[in-house]
Short mmCIF file of C-alpha atoms in Angstrom, two decimals:
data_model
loop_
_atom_site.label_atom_id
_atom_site.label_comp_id
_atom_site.label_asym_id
_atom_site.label_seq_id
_atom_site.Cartn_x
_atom_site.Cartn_y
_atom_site.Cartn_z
CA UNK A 1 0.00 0.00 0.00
CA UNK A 2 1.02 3.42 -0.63
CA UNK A 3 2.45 4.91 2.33
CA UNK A 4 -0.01 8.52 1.39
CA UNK A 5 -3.18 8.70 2.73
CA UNK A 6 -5.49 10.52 -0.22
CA UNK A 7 -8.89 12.71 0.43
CA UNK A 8 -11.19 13.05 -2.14
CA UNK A 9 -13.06 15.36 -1.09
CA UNK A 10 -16.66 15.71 -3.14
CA UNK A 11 -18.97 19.20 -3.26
CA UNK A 12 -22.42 18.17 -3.54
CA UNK A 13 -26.20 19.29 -3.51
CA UNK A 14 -29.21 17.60 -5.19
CA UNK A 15 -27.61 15.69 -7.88
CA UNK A 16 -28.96 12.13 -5.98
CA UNK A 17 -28.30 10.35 -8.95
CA UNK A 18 -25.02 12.01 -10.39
CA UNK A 19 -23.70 10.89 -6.23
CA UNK A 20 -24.98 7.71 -6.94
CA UNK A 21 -22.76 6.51 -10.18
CA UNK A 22 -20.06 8.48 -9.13
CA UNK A 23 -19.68 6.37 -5.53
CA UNK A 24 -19.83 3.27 -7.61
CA UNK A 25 -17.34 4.27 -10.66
CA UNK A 26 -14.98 6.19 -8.07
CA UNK A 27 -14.59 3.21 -5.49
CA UNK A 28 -14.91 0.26 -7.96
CA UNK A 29 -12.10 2.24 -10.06
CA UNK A 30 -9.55 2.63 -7.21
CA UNK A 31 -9.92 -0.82 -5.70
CA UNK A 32 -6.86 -2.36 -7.26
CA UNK A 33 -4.84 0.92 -7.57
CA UNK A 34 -2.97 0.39 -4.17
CA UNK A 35 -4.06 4.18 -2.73
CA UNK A 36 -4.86 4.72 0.86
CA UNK A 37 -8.14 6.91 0.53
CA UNK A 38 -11.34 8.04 2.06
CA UNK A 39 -13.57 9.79 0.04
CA UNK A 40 -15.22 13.09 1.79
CA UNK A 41 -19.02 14.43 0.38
CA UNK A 42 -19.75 17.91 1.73
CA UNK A 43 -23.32 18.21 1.26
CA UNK A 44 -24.66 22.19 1.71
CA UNK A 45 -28.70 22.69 2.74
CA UNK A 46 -30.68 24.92 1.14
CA UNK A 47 -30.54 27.99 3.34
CA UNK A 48 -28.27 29.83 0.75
CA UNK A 49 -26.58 29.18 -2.83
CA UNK A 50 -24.52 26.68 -3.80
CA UNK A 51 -20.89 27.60 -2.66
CA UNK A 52 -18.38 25.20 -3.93
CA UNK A 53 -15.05 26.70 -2.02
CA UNK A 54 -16.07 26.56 0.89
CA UNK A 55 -17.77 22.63 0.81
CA UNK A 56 -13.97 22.05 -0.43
CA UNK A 57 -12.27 24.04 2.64
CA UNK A 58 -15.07 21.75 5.10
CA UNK A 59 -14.13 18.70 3.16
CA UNK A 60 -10.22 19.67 3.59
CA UNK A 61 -10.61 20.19 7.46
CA UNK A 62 -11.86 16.28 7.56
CA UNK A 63 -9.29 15.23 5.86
CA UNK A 64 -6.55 16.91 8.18
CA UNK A 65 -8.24 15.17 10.43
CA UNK A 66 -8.41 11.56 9.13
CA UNK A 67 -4.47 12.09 8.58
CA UNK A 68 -4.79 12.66 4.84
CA UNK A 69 -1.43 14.12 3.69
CA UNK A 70 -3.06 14.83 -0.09
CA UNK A 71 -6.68 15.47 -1.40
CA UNK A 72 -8.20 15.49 -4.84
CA UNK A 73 -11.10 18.37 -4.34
CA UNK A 74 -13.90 16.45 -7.30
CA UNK A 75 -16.83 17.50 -9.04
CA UNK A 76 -19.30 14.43 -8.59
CA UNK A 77 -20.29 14.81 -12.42
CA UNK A 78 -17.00 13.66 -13.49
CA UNK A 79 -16.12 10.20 -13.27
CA UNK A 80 -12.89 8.69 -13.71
CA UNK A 81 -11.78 6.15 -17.12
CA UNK A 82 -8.40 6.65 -16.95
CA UNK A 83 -7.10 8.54 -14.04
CA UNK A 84 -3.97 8.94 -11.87
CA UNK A 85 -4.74 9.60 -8.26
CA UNK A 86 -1.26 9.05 -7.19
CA UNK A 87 0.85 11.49 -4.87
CA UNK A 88 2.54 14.62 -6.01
CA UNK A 89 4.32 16.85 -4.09
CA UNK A 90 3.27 20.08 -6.40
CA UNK A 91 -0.54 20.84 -7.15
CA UNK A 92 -1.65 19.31 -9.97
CA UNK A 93 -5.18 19.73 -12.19
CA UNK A 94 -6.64 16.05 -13.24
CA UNK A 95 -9.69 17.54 -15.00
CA UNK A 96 -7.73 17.60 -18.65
CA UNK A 97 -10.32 15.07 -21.05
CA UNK A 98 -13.28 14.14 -21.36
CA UNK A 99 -16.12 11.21 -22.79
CA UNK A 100 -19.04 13.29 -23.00
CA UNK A 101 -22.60 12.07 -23.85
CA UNK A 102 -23.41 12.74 -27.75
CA UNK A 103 -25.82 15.76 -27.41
CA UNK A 104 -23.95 17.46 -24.52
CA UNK A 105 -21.74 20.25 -25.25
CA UNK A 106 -17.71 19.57 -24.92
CA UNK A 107 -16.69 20.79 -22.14
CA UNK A 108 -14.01 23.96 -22.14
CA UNK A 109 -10.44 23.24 -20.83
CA UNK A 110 -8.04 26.52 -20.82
CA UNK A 111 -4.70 26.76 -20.15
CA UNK A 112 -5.80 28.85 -16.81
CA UNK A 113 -8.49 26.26 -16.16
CA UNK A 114 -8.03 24.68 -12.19
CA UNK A 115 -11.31 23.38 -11.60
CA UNK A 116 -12.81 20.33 -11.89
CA UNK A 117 -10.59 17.85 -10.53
CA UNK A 118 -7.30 18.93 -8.48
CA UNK A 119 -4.85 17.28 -6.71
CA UNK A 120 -2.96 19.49 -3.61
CA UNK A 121 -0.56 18.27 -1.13
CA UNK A 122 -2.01 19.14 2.49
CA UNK A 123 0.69 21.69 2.69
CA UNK A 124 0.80 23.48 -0.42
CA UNK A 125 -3.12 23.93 0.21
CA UNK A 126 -2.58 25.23 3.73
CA UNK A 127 0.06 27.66 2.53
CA UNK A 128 -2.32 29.02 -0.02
CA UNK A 129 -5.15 29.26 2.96
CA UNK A 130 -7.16 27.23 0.87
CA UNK A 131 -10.09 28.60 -1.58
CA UNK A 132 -12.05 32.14 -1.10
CA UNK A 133 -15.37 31.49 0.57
CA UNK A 134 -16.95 34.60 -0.92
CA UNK A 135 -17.89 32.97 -4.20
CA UNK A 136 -21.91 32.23 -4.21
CA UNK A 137 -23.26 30.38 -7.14
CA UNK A 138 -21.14 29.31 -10.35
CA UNK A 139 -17.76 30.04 -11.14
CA UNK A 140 -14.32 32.22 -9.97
CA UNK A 141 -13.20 29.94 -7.21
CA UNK A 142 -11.06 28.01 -9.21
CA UNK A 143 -9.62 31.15 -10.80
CA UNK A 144 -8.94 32.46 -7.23
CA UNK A 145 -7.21 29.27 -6.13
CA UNK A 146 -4.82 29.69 -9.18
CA UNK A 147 -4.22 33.18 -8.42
CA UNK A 148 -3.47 32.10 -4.53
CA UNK A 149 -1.39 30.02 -6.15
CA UNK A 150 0.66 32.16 -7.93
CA UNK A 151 0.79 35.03 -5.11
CA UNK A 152 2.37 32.47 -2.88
CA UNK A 153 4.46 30.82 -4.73
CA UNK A 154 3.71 27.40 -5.23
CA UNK A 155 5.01 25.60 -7.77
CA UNK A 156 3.34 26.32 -11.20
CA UNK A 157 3.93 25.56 -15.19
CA UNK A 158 4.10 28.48 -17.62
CA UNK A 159 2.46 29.05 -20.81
CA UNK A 160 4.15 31.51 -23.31
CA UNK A 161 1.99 33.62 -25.75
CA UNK A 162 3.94 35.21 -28.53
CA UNK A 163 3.45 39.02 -28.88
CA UNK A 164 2.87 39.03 -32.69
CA UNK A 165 3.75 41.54 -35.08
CA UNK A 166 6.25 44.28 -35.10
CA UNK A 167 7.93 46.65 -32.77
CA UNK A 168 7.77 50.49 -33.10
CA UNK A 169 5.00 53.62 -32.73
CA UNK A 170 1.62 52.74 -31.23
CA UNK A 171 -2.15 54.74 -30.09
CA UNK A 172 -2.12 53.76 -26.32
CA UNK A 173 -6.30 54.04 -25.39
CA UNK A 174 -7.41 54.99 -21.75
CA UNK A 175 -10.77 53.19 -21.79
CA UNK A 176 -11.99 56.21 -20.95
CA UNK A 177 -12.01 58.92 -23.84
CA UNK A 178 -9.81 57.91 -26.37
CA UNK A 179 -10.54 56.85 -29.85
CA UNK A 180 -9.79 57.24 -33.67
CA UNK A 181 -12.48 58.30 -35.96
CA UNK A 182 -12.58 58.28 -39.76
CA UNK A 183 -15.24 58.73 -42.54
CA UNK A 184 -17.18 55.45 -42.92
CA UNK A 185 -15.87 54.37 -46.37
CA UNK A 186 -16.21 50.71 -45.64
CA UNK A 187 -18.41 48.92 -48.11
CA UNK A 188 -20.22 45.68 -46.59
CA UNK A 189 -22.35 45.00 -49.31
CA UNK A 190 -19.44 43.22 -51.45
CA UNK A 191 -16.02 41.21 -50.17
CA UNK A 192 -14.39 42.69 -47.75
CA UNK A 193 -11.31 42.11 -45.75
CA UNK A 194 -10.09 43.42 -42.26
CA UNK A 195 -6.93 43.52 -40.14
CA UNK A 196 -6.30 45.06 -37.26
CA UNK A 197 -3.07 44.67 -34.24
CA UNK A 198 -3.44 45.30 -30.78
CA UNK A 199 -2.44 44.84 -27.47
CA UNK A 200 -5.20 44.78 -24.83
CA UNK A 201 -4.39 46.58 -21.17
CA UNK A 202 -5.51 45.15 -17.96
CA UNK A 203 -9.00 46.58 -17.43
CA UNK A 204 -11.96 47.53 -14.67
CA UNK A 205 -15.25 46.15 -15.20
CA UNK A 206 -18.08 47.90 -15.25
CA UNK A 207 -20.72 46.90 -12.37
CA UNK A 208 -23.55 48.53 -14.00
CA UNK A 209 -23.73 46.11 -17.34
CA UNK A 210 -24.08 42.00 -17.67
CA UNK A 211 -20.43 41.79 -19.23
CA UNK A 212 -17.78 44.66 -21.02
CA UNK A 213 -16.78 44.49 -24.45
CA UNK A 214 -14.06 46.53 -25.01
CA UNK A 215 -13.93 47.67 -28.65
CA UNK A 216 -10.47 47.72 -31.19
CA UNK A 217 -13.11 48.17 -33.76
CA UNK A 218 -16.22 49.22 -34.50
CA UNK A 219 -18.99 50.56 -37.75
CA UNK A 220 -21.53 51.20 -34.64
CA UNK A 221 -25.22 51.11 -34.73
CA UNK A 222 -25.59 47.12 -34.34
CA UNK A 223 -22.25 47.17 -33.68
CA UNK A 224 -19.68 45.27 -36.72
CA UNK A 225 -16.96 44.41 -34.26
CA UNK A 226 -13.54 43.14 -33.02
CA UNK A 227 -13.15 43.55 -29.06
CA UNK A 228 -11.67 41.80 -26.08
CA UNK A 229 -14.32 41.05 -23.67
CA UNK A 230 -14.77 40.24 -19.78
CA UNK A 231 -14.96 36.62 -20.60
CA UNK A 232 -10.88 37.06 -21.65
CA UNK A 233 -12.04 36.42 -25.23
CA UNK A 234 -11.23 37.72 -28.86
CA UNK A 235 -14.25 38.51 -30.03
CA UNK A 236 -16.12 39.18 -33.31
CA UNK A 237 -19.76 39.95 -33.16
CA UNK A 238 -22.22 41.33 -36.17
CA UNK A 239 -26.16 41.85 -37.09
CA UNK A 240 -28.57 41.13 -39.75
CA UNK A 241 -31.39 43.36 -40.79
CA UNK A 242 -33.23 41.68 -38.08
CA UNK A 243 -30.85 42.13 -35.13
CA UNK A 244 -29.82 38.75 -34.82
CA UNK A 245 -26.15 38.30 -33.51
CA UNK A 246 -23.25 36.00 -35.62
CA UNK A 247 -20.99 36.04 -32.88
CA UNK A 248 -17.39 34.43 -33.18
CA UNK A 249 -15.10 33.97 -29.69
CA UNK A 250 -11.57 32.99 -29.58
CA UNK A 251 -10.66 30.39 -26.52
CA UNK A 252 -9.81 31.81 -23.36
CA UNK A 253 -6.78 33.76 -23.30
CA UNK A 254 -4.44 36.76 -21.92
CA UNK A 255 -3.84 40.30 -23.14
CA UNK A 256 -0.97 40.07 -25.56
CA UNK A 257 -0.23 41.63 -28.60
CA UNK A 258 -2.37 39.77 -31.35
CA UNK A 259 -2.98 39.88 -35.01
CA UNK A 260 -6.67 39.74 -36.00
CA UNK A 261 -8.58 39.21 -39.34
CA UNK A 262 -11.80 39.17 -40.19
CA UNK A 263 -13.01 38.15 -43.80
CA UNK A 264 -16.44 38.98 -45.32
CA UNK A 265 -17.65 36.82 -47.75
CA UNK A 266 -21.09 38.55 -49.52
CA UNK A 267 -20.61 35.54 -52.20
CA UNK A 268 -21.19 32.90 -49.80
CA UNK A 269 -23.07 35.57 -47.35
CA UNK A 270 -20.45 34.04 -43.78
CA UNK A 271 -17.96 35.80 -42.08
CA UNK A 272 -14.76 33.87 -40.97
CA UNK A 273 -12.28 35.13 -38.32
CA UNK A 274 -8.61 34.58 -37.78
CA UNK A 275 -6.19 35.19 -35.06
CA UNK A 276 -2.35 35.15 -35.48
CA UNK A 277 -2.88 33.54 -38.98
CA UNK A 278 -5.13 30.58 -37.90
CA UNK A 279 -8.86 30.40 -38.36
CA UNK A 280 -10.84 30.52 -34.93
CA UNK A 281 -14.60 30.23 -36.16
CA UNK A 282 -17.23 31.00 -38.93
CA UNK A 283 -20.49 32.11 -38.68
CA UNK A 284 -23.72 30.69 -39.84
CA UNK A 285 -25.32 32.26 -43.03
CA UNK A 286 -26.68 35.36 -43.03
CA UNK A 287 -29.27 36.68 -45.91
CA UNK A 288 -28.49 40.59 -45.07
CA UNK A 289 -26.31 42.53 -43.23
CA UNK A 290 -27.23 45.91 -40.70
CA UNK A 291 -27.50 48.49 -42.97
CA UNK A 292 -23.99 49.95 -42.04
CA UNK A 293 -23.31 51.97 -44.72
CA UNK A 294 -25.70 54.57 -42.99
CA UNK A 295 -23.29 55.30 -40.70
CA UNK A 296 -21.27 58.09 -41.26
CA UNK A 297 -17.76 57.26 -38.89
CA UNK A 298 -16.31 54.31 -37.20
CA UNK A 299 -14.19 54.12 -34.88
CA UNK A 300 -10.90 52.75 -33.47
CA UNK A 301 -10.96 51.99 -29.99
CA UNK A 302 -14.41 52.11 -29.46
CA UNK A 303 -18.00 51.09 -30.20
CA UNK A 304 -19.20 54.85 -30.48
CA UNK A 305 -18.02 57.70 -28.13
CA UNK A 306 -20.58 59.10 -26.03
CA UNK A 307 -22.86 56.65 -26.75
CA UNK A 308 -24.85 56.38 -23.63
CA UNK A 309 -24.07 53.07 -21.43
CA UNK A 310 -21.94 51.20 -23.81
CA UNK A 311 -19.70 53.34 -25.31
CA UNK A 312 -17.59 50.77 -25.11
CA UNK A 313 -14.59 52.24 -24.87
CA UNK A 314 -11.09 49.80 -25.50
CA UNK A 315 -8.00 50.32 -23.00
CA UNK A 316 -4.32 49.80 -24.68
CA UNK A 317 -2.59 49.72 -27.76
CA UNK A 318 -3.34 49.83 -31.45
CA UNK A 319 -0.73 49.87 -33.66
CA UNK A 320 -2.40 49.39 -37.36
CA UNK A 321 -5.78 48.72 -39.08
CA UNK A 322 -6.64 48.44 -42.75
CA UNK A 323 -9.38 47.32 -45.04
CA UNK A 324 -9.42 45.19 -48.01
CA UNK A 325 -12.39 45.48 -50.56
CA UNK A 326 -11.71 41.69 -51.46
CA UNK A 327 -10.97 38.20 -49.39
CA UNK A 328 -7.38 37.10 -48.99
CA UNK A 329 -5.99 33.88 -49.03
CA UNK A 330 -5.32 31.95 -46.74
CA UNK A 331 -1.91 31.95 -47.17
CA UNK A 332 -1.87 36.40 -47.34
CA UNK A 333 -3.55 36.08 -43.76
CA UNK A 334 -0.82 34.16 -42.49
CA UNK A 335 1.51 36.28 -43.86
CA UNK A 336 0.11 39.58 -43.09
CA UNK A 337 -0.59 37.91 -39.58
CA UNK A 338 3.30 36.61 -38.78
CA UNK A 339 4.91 39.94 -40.47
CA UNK A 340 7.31 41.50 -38.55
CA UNK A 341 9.03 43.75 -40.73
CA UNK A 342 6.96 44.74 -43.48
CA UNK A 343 4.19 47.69 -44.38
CA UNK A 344 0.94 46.38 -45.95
CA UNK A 345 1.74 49.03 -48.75
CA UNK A 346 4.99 46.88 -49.86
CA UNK A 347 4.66 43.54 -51.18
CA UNK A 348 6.22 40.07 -49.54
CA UNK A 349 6.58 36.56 -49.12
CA UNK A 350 2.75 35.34 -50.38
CA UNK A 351 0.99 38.67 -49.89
CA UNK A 352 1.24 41.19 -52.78
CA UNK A 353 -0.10 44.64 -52.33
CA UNK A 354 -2.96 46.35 -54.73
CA UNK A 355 -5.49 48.55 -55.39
CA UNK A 356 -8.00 46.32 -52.74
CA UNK A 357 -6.50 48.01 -50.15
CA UNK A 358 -8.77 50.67 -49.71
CA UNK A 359 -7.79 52.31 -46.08
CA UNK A 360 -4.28 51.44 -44.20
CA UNK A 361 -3.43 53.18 -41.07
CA UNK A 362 0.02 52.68 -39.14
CA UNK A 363 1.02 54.37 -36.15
CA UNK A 364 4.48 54.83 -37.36
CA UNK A 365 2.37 57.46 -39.87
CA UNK A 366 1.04 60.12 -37.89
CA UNK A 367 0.60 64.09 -38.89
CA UNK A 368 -1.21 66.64 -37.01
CA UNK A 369 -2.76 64.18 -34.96
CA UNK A 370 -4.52 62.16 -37.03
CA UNK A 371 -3.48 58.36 -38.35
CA UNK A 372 -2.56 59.04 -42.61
CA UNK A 373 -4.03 57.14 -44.54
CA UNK A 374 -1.28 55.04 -46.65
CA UNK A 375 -3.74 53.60 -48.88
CA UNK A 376 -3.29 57.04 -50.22
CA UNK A 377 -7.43 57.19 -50.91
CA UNK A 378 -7.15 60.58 -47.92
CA UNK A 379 -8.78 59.08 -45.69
CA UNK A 380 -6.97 60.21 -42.53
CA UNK A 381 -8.04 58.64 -39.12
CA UNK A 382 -8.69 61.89 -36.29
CA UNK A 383 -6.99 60.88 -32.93
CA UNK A 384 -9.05 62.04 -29.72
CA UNK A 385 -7.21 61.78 -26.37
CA UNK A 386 -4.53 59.01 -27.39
CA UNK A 387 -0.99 58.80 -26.23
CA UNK A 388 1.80 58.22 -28.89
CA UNK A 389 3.94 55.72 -27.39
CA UNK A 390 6.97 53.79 -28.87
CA UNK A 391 6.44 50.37 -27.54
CA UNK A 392 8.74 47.45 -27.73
CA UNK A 393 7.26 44.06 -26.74
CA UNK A 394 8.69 41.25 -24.74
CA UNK A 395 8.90 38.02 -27.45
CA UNK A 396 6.21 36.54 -25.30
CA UNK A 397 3.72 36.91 -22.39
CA UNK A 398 4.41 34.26 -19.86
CA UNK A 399 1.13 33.14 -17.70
CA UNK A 400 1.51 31.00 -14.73
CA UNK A 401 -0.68 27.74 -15.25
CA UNK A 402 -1.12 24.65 -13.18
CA UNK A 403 0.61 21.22 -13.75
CA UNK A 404 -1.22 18.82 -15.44
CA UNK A 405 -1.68 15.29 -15.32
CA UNK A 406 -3.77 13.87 -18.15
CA UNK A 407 -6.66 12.16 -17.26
CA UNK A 408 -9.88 10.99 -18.69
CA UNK A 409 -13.15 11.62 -17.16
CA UNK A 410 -16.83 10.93 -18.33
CA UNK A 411 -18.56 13.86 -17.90
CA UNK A 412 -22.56 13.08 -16.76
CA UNK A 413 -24.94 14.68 -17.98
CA UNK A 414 -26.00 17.98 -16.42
CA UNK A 415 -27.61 21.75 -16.89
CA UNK A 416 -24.51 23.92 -18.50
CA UNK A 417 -23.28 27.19 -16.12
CA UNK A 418 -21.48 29.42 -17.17
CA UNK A 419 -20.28 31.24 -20.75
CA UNK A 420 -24.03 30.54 -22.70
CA UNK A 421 -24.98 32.94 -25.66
CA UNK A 422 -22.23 35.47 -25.17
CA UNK A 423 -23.14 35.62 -21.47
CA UNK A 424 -23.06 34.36 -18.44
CA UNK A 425 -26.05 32.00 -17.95
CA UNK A 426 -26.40 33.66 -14.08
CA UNK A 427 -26.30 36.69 -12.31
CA UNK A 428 -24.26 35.59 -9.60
CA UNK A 429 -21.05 34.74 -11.70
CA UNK A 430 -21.11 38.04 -12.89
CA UNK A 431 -21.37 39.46 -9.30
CA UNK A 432 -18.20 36.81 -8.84
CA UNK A 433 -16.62 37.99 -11.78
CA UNK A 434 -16.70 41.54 -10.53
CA UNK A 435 -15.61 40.59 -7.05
CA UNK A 436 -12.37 38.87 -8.72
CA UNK A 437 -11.51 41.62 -11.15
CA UNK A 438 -12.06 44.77 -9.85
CA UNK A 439 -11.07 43.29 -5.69
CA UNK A 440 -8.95 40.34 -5.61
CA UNK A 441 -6.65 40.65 -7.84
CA UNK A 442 -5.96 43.63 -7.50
CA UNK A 443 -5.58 43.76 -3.51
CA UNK A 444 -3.72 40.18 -2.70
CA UNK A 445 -4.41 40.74 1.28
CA UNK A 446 -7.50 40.27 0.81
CA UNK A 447 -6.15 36.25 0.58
CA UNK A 448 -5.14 36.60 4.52
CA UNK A 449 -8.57 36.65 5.82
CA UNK A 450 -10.64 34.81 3.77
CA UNK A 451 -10.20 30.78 3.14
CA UNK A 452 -9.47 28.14 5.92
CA UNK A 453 -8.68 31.02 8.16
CA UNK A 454 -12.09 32.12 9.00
CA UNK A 455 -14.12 29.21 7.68
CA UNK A 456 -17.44 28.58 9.64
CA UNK A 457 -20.26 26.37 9.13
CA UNK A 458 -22.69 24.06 11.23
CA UNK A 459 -22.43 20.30 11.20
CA UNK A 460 -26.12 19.21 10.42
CA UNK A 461 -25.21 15.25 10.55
CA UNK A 462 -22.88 12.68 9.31
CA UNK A 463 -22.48 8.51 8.52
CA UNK A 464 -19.13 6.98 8.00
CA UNK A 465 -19.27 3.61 5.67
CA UNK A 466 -16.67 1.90 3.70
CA UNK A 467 -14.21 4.51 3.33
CA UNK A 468 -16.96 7.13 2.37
CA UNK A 469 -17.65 10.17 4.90
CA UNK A 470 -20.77 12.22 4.44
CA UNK A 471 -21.55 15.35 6.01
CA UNK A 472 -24.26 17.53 5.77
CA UNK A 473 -23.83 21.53 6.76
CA UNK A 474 -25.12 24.26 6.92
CA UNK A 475 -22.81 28.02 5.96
#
């Protein structure tokens, strides 16, 4: 037997059945795999929302006390096929693959991503003073745990994202009043191309509005746009004539400087969108656009200034924008995507330069205050409230990430949470959101007092039984 002692420690409320298969996979699955275990349910009444951190922190404490020197905090609707529940002496997160059932939707695994199923040493959990027990409903916890984590020190992987394009003169946007504005000359009746670099800043959420899209670029009205949202996505969003949304959202990532492109194809009536030369998504079919001629700017670095409640204004760095009046290849976005060097008015490599390009604006081009237009059609960009900043990038942005072990789960069936339609499905993990943003991370002490540290709940009743300790409380 292995000389560890393992806790696997379970949050759980009304899922009777979910409890059920997953006591049955769980104990039939590690009775051959020579691990000295107990397996902990935390069961929360109904008196208040769900709060998964702090069932894990009550689970923990039980542990400590049945001389567990690792746990495995586990969601009960994932169920182990090929798992390793073995020691490690650095946390690690298990919940990496999954079998899901055919109409359920795949569940989301990002580099950041620490929930699920996670492994911690008793230690490294104690040093980290566990997870917050402010988060009510779905989501953040696990994003807070990571961010302990990292504020403390433990031992953590890295994940490089390369800061694409080049080097040299940039607009740097307060998310407050700065923008660029130009005459709308953009024609999305016929083929169109876009490109646009940037370099998103760290931002403040609004508390007044369901999420924040902060806006690179926009035609407003129904907003044709590129932004970086709340939900730490690229994003792409559009409208018909009858205000239905063709929405297109990179995976989960960080602010780094990124190359974006966004090809209209009136032929074939889609839109497909690229990031750093690869294609992220394509819409469905559309029969006709907004009518977004009738608008007489847009705008760089936001949706449309002083437009009441979501202005949408975009905080950091643009560097260049332009606009084709045909598609390019696949092989010009990659090139225009990976260049380093080059202006879009010279040729190279795969992408040769024409008469498509109908509007080109680089920061290293700026008179009087306003972006020049290198397509040489006059149509100068006006710069409100910018700073002109040289800016020379690290080769990459470095995130902190957990270990991983890869693992294989089936995934039972079960209402989705979270990111649904461009939103989050509830209230509450927007209030969490906001509480993570615009608090935690940006105040660390807030860590000292808030985890096992001042943990409190009321032990309603318990049963012991072949290795399987359930308690029910009340918080």
């Amino acid at each position: 037997m292995d000389k560890h002692k393992l806790g696997i420690i379970v949050p759980y409320r009304d899922r009777q059945e979910h409890l059920k298969i997953f006591l049955e996979t769980i104990t039939n699955y590690l009775l051959y795999k020579n691990i000295d275990y107990v397996i902990i349910v935390v069961e929360q009444d109904n008196a208040k929302q769900f709060n998964r951190g702090i069932l894990l922190n009550i689970g923990f404490k039980y542990a400590e006390k049945m001389r567990c020197d690792y746990v495995v905090f586990h969601d009960v609707d994932m169920v182990p096929i090929d798992v390793d529940y073995s020691y490690s002496e650095v946390p690690l997160h298990l919940a990496t693959d999954f079998m899901i059932e055919w109409d359920e939707n795949k569940r989301e695994v990002f580099e950041e991503y620490f929930g699920g199923v996670t492994l911690f040493p008793i230690d490294s959990f104690i040093k980290i003073n566990g997870y917050s027990n402010k988060y009510w409903g779905w989501g953040y916890e696990d994003t807070d745990l990571l961010l302990r984590c990292k504020v403390n020190n433990v031992d953590l992987n890295v994940n490089k994202f390369k800061n694409m394009g080049k080097n040299g003169t940039s607009l740097y946007f307060n998310g407050v009043d700065s923008y660029v504005e130009a005459n709308n000359v953009i024609d999305l009746n016929n083929n169109a191309t876009f490109f646009v670099s940037f370099y998103p800043d760290n931002f403040i959420l609004n508390h007044t509005k369901e999420s924040d899209e902060f806006t690179v670029f926009s035609i407003p009205g129904w907003d044709f746009a590129v932004c970086y949202n709340s939900f730490s996505r690229y994003n792409f969003c559009a409208f018909d004539t009858s205000h239905k949304p063709y929405y297109i959202n990179s995976e989960i990532k960080p602010p780094y400087k990124t190359n974006m492109v966004i090809v209209l194809n009136m032929n074939e009536k889609y839109i497909k969108v690229y990031q750093d030369g690869v294609e992220i998504g394509q819409t469905d079919t559309f029969k006709k656009l907004f009518f977004y001629k009738k608008e007489p700017k847009f705008y760089l670095g936001a949706g449309k200034p002083g437009r009441e409640n979501i202005p949408n204004l975009f905080k950091g760095f643009i560097d260049s924008f332009a606009y084709f009046d045909e598609i390019l290849s696949d092989e010009e976005i990659r090139e225009i995507s990976n260049n380093e060097k080059y202006y879009l008015t010279e040729s190279f490599n795969g992408y040769k330069s024409n008469k498509s390009l109908k509007l080109y604006y680089d920061a290293d081009f700026i008179e009087n205050y306003e972006l020049v237009d290198l397509s040489k059609n006059g149509n100068n960009g006006k710069i409100v409230n910018c700073d002109i900043q040289e800016q020379t990038n690290n080769r990459y942005v470095e995130v902190k990430i957990p270990h991983r072990r890869k693992s294989i789960f089936k995934s039972l069936k079960h209402e989705e949470n979270g990111f649904l339609g461009n939103k989050w499905k509830d209230q509450a993990t927007r209030w969490n959101q906001l509480r993570f943003h615009n608090e935690v991370s940006l105040n660390h002490d807030l860590f000292k007092n808030d985890g096992l540290s001042d943990l409190q709940f009321v032990e309603h009743g318990k049963t012991y039984n072949n290795k399987i300790l359930q308690i029910n409380v009340g918080i």
